[in-house]
Tab-separated table of C-alpha atoms in Angstrom:
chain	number	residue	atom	x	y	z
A	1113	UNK	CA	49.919	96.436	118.919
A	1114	UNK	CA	53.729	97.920	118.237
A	1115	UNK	CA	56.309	97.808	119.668
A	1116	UNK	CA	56.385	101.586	120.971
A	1117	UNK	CA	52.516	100.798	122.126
A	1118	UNK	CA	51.664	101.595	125.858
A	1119	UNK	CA	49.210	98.275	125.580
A	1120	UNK	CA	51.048	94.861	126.146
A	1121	UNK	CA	49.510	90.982	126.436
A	1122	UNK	CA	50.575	89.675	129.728
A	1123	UNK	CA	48.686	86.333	128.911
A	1124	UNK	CA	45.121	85.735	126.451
A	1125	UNK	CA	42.566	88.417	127.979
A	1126	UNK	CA	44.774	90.418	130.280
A	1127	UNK	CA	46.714	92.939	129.124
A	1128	UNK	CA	48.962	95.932	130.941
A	1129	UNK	CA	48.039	99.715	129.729
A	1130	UNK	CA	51.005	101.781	130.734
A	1131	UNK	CA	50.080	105.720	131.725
A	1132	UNK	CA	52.093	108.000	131.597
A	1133	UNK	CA	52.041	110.530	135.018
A	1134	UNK	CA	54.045	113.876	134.534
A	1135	UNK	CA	55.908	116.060	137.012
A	1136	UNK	CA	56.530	112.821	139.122
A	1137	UNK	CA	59.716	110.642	139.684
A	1138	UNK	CA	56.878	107.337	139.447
A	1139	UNK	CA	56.935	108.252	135.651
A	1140	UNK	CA	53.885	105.622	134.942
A	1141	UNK	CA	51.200	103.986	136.406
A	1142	UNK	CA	50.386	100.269	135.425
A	1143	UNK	CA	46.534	99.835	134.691
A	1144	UNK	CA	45.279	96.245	134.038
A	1145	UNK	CA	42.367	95.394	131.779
A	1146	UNK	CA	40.954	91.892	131.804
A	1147	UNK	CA	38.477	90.357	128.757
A	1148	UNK	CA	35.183	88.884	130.046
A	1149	UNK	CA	32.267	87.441	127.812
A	1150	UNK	CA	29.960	89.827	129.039
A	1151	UNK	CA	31.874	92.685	130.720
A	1152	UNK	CA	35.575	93.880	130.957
A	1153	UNK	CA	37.604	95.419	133.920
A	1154	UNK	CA	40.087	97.692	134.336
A	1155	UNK	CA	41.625	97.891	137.492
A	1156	UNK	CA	42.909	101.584	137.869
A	1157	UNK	CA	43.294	104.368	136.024
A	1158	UNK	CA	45.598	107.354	136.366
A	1159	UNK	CA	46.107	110.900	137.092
A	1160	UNK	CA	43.299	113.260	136.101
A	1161	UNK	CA	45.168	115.177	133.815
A	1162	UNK	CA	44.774	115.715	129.998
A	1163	UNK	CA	48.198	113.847	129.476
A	1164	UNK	CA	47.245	110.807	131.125
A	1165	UNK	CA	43.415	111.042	129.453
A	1166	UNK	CA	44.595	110.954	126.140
A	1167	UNK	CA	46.763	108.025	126.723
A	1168	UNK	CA	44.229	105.650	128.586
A	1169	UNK	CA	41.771	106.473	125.328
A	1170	UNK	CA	44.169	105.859	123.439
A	1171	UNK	CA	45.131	102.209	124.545
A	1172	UNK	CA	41.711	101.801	125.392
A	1173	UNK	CA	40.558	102.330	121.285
A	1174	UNK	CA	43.417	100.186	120.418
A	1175	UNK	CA	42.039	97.398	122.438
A	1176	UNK	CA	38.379	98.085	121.255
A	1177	UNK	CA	37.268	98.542	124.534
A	1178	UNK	CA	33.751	99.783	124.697
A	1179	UNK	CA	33.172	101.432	128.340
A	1180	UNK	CA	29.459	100.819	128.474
A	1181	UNK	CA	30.122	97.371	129.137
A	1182	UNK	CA	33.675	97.808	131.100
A	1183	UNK	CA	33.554	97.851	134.967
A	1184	UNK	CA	36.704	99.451	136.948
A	1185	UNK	CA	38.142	98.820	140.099
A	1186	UNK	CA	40.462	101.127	141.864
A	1187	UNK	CA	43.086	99.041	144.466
A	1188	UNK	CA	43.227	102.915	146.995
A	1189	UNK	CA	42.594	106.271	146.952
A	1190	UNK	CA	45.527	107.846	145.722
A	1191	UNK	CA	44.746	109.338	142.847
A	1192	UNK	CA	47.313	108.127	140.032
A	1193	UNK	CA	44.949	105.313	140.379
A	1194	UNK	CA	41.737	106.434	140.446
A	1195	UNK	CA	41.893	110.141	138.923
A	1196	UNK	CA	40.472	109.389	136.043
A	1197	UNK	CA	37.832	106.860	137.128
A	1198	UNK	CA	35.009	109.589	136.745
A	1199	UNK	CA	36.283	110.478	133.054
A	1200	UNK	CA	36.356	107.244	131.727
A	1201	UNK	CA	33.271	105.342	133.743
A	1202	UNK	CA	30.178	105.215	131.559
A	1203	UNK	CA	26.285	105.304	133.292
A	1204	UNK	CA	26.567	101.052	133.146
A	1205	UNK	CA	30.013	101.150	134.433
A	1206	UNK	CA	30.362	99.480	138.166
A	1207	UNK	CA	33.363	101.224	140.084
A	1208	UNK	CA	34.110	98.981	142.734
A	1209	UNK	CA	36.876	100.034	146.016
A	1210	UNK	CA	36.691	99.604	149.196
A	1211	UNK	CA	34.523	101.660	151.970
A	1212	UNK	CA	37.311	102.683	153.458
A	1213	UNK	CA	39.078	104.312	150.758
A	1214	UNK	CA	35.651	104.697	148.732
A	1215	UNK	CA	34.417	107.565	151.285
A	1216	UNK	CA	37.423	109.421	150.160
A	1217	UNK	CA	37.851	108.726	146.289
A	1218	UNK	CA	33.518	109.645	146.397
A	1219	UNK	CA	34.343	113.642	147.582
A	1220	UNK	CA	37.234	114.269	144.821
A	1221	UNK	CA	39.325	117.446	146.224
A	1222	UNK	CA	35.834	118.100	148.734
A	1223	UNK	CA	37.420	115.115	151.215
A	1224	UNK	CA	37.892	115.820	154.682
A	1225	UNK	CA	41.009	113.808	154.030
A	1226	UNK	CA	42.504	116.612	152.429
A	1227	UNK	CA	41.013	118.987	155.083
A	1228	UNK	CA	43.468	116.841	157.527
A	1229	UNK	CA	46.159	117.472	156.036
A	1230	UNK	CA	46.414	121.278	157.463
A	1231	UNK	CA	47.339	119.358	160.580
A	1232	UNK	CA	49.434	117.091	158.993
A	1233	UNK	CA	51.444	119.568	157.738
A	1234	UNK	CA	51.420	121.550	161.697
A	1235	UNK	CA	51.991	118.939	163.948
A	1236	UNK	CA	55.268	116.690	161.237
A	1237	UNK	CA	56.770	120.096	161.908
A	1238	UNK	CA	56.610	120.683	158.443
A	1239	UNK	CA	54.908	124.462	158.618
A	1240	UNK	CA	57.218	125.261	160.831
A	1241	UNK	CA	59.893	124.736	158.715
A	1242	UNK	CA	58.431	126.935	156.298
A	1243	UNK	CA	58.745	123.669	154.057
A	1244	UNK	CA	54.923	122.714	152.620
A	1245	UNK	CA	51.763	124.710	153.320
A	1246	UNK	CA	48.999	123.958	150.937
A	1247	UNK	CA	47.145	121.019	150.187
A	1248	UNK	CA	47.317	122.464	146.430
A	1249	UNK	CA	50.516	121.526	146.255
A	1250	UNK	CA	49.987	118.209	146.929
A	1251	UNK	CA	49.756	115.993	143.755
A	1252	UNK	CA	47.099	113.787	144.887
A	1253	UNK	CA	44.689	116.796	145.278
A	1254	UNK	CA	45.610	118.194	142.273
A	1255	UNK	CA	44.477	115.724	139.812
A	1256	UNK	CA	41.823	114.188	142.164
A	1257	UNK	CA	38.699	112.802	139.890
A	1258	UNK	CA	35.615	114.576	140.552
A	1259	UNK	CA	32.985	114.169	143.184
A	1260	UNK	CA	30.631	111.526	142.391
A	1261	UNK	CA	28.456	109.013	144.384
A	1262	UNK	CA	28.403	106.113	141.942
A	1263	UNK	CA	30.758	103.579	143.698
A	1264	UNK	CA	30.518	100.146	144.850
A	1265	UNK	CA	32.152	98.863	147.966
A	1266	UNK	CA	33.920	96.077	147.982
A	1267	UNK	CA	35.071	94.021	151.500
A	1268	UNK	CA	38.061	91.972	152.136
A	1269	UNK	CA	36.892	88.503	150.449
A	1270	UNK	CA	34.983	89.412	147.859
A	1271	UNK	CA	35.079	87.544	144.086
A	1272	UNK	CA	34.495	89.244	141.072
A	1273	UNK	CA	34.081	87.415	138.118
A	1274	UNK	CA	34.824	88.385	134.851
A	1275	UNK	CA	34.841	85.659	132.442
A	1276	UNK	CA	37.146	82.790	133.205
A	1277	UNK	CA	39.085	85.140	136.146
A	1278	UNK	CA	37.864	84.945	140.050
A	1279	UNK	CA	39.308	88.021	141.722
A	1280	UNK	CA	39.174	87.812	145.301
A	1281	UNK	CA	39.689	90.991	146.986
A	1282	UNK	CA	42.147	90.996	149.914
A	1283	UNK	CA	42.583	93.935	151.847
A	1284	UNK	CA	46.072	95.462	152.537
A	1285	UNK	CA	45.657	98.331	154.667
A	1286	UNK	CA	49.895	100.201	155.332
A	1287	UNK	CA	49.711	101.878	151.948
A	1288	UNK	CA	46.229	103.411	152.668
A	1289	UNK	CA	43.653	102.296	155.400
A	1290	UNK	CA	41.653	100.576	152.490
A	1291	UNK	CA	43.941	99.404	150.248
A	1292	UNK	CA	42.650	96.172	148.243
A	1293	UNK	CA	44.845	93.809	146.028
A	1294	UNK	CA	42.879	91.535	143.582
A	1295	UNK	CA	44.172	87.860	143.449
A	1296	UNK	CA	43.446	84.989	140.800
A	1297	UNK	CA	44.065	81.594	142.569
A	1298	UNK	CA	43.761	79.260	139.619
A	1299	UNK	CA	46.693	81.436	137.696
A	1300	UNK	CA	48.411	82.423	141.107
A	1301	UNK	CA	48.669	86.335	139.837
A	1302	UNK	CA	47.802	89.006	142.571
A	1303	UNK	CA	47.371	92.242	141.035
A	1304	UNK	CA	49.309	94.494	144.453
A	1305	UNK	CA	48.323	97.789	143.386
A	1306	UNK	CA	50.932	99.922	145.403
A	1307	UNK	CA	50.817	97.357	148.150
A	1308	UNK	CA	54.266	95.093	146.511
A	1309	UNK	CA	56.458	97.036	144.718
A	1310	UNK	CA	59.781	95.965	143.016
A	1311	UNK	CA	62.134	98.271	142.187
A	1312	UNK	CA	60.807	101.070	144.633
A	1313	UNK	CA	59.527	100.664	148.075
A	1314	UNK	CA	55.522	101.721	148.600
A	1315	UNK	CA	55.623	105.043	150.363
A	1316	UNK	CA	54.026	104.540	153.855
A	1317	UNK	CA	53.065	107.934	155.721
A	1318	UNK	CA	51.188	108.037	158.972
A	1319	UNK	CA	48.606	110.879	158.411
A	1320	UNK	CA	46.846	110.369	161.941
A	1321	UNK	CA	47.379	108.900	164.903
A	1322	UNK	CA	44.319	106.251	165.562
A	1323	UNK	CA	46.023	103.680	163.794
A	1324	UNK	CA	49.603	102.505	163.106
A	1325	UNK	CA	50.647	102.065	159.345
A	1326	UNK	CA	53.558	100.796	159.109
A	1327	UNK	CA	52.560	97.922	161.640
A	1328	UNK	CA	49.341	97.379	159.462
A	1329	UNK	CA	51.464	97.324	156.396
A	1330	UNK	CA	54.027	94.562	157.695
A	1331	UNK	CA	50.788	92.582	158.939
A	1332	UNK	CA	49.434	93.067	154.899
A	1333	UNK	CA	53.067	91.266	153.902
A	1334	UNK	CA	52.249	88.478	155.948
A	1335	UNK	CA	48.812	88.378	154.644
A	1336	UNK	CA	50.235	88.522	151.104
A	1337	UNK	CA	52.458	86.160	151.924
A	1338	UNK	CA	49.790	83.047	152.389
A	1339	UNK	CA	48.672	83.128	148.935
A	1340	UNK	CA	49.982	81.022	146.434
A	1341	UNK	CA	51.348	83.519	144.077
A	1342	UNK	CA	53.421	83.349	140.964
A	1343	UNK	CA	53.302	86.477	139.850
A	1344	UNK	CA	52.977	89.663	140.524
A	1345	UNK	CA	51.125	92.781	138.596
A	1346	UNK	CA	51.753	95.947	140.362
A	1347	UNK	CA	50.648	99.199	140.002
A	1348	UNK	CA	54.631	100.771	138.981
A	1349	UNK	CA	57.107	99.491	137.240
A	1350	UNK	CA	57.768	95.610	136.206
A	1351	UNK	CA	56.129	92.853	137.301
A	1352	UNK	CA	57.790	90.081	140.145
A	1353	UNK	CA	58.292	86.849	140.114
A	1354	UNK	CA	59.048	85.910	143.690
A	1355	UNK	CA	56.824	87.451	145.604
A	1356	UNK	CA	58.370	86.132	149.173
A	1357	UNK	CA	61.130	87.603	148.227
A	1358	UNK	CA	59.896	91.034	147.572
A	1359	UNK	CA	58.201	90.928	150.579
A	1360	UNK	CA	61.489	89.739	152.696
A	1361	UNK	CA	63.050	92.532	151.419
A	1362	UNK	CA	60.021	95.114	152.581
A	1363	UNK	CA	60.091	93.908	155.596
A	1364	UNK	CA	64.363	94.103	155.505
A	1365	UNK	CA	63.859	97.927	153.960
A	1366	UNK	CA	61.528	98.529	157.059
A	1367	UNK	CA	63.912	96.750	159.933
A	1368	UNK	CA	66.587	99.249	158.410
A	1369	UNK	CA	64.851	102.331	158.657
A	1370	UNK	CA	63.445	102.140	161.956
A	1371	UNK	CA	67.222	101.229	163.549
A	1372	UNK	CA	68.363	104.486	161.806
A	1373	UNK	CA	65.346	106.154	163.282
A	1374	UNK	CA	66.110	105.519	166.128
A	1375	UNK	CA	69.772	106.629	165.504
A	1376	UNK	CA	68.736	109.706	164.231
A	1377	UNK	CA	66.615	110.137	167.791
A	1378	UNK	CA	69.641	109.252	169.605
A	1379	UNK	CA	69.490	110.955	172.973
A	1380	UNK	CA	67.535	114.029	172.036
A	1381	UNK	CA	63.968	115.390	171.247
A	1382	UNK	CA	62.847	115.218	167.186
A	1383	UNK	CA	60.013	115.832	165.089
A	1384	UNK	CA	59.441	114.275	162.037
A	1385	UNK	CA	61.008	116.911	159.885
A	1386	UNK	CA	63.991	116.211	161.852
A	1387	UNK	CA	64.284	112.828	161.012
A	1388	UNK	CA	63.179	112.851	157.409
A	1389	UNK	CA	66.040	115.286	156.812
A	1390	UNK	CA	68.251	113.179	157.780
A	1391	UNK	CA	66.909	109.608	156.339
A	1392	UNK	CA	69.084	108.437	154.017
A	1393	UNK	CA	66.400	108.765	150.101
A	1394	UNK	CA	67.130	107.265	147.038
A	1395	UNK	CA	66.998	110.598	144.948
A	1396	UNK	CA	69.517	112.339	143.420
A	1397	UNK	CA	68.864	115.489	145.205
A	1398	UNK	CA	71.162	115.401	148.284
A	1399	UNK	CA	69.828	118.310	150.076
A	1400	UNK	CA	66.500	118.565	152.067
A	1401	UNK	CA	65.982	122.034	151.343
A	1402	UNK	CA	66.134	121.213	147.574
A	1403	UNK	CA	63.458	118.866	147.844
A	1404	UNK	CA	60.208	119.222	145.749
A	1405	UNK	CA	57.175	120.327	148.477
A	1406	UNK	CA	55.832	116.777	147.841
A	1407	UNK	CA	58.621	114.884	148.292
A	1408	UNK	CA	59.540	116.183	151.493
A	1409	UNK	CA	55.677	115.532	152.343
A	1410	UNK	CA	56.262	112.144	151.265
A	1411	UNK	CA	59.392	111.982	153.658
A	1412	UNK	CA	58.150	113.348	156.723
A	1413	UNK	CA	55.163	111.360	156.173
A	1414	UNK	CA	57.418	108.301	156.222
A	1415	UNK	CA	59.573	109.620	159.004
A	1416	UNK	CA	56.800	109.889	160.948
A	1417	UNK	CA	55.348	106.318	160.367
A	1418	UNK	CA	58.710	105.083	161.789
A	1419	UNK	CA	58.456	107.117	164.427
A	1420	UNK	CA	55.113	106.464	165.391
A	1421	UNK	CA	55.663	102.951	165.130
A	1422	UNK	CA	58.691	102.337	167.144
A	1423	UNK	CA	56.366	104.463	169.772
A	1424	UNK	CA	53.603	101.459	169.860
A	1425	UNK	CA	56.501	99.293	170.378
A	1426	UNK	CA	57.210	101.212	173.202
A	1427	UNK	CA	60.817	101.995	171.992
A	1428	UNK	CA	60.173	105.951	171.509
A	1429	UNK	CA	57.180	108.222	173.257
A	1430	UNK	CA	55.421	110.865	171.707
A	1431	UNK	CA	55.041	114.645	173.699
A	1432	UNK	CA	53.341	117.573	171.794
A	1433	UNK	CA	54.176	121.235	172.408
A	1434	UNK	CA	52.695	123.897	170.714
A	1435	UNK	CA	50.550	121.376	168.177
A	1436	UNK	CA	53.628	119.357	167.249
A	1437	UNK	CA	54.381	116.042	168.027
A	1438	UNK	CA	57.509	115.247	169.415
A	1439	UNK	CA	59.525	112.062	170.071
A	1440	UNK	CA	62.441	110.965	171.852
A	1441	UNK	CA	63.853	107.650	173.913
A	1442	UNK	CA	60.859	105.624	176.287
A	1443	UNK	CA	61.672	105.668	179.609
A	1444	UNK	CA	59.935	102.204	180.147
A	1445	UNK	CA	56.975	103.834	181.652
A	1446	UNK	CA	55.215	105.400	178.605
A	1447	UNK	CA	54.035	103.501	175.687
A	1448	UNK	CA	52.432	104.902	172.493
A	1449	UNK	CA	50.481	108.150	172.261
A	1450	UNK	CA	49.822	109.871	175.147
């Protein structure tokens, strides 16, 4: 391995395979391959795009890595981590992920999830805005992997060996409903997927209203927090050291955003669009309107988590009118969804 090479040794059997993503501001995903004695894992993959293909082979040859006797495990759905998972798996390969996020990840662009989005997109208040309205151009559909029933669910708890590591799984649901982190005691790593992040904050979007991400999230950082953990391998960007202390600052990132949610609510009536537009983003395009169709998805997404949120702590209630959802001050009387 060079120096320019996308393959680095974190420690002897584990390495880091760094793929490339284009047309996105996450410029790379982090994929993790770990040496058994009888079988090898990667955990993740990438987009399922020709660009990011060619690069996993690539890392994958220079590290002699013979599929047929690799498993892969994919931390959640989204699919610069498991896009690829179809290309690269072999008929021996075991893909293991969680039901929850399996069910999705099985039907490639064919998931209902995506189907779900055509309300997303109605009741955020982002069709109405004229802003995004086509699942197309959502990245995530776009370089989905293809439909396949070959996958192995995983629950919260479970060990997978591969040679002197013992992954237990630990589900993280905020980031997705199913997200899974792996975690080695005896070397105190967790591999956080997009659970922990360091430099950038793990998008959190409320897609539906049975559930309440945001809150599940902050209960994951708690979770997360219990384990003995010296490092951290996650799925952008460089690893972290102290782990409390990326999740204090989550959970400070979170505490900020919901006060200026509730600013932005003040004493009127918004939808999500109307807050997202108004959040203050770490991008260097200042202007809403400029925004690429999938970043303002992102936003309102995120908006509306907040939103939601601050609603099941019975700070904000929710109203619909014509199919979107609404929210504005509680009166002390009304709680949550209607």
């Amino acid at each position: 391995m060079n120096d320019t090479s996308a393959v680095k040794e974190i420690r002897p059997n584990l390495y880091t395979i760094g793929v490339p993503l284009p047309k996105t501001p996450l410029k790379m995903t982090n994929a993790y391959l770990l040496l058994g004695k009888d079988r090898d894992l990667l955990i993740d993959t990438a987009f399922n795009h020709p660009m990011c293909l060619e690069a996993m082979q690539a890392s994958l040859a220079e590290l002699h890595v013979d599929m047929a006797r690799t498993d892969i495990f994919l931390t959640h759905l989204h699919s610069d981590h498991c896009g690829l998972v179809q290309r690269l798996a072999s008929p021996s390969t075991r893909i293991y992920v969680s039901e929850a996020d399996g069910v999705v990840v099985a039907q490639g662009q064919n998931a209902g999830f995506w189907d779900a989005f055509t309300s997303f997109y109605h009741f955020t208040g982002l069709q109405k805005g004229g802003h995004v309205t086509e699942v197309a151009q959502h990245p995530g559909f776009a370089y989905a992997p293809e439909a396949a029933d070959n996958y192995t669910h995983v629950e919260d708890g479970r060990v997978l060996e591969v040679g002197d590591f013992r992954l237990r799984c630990v589900l993280t649901k905020g980031h997705t409903r199913g997200h899974l982190c792996l975690y080695e005691p005896s070397l105190k790593i967790l591999f956080s997927g997009d659970h922990i992040l360091g430099s950038i904050t793990p998008n959190i979007t409320q897609t539906g209203f049975d559930h309440d991400a945001l809150g599940e999230f902050l209960h994951s950082l708690d979770l997360v927090d219990s384990l003995d953990i010296d490092c951290v391998l996650p799925g952008h960007r460089k690893a972290i050291t102290d782990s409390r202390a990326r999740t204090a600052e989550l959970r400070r990132h979170h505490e900020h955003r919901l006060a200026e949610t509730l600013d932005i609510v003040g004493d009127g009536r918004v939808d999500s669009v109307d807050v997202a537009r108004k959040m203050q983003w770490s991008l260097t395009i200042r202007n809403w309107d400029d925004y690429p169709p999938a970043q303002k998805l992102f936003s309102a997404g995120e908006a509306l988590a907040h939103l939601h949120h601050l609603a099941v702590r019975g700070e904000l209630k929710s109203e619909e009118e014509d199919g979107i959802v609404y929210y504005r001050r509680a009166d002390g009387h009304v709680k949550g969804l209607p």
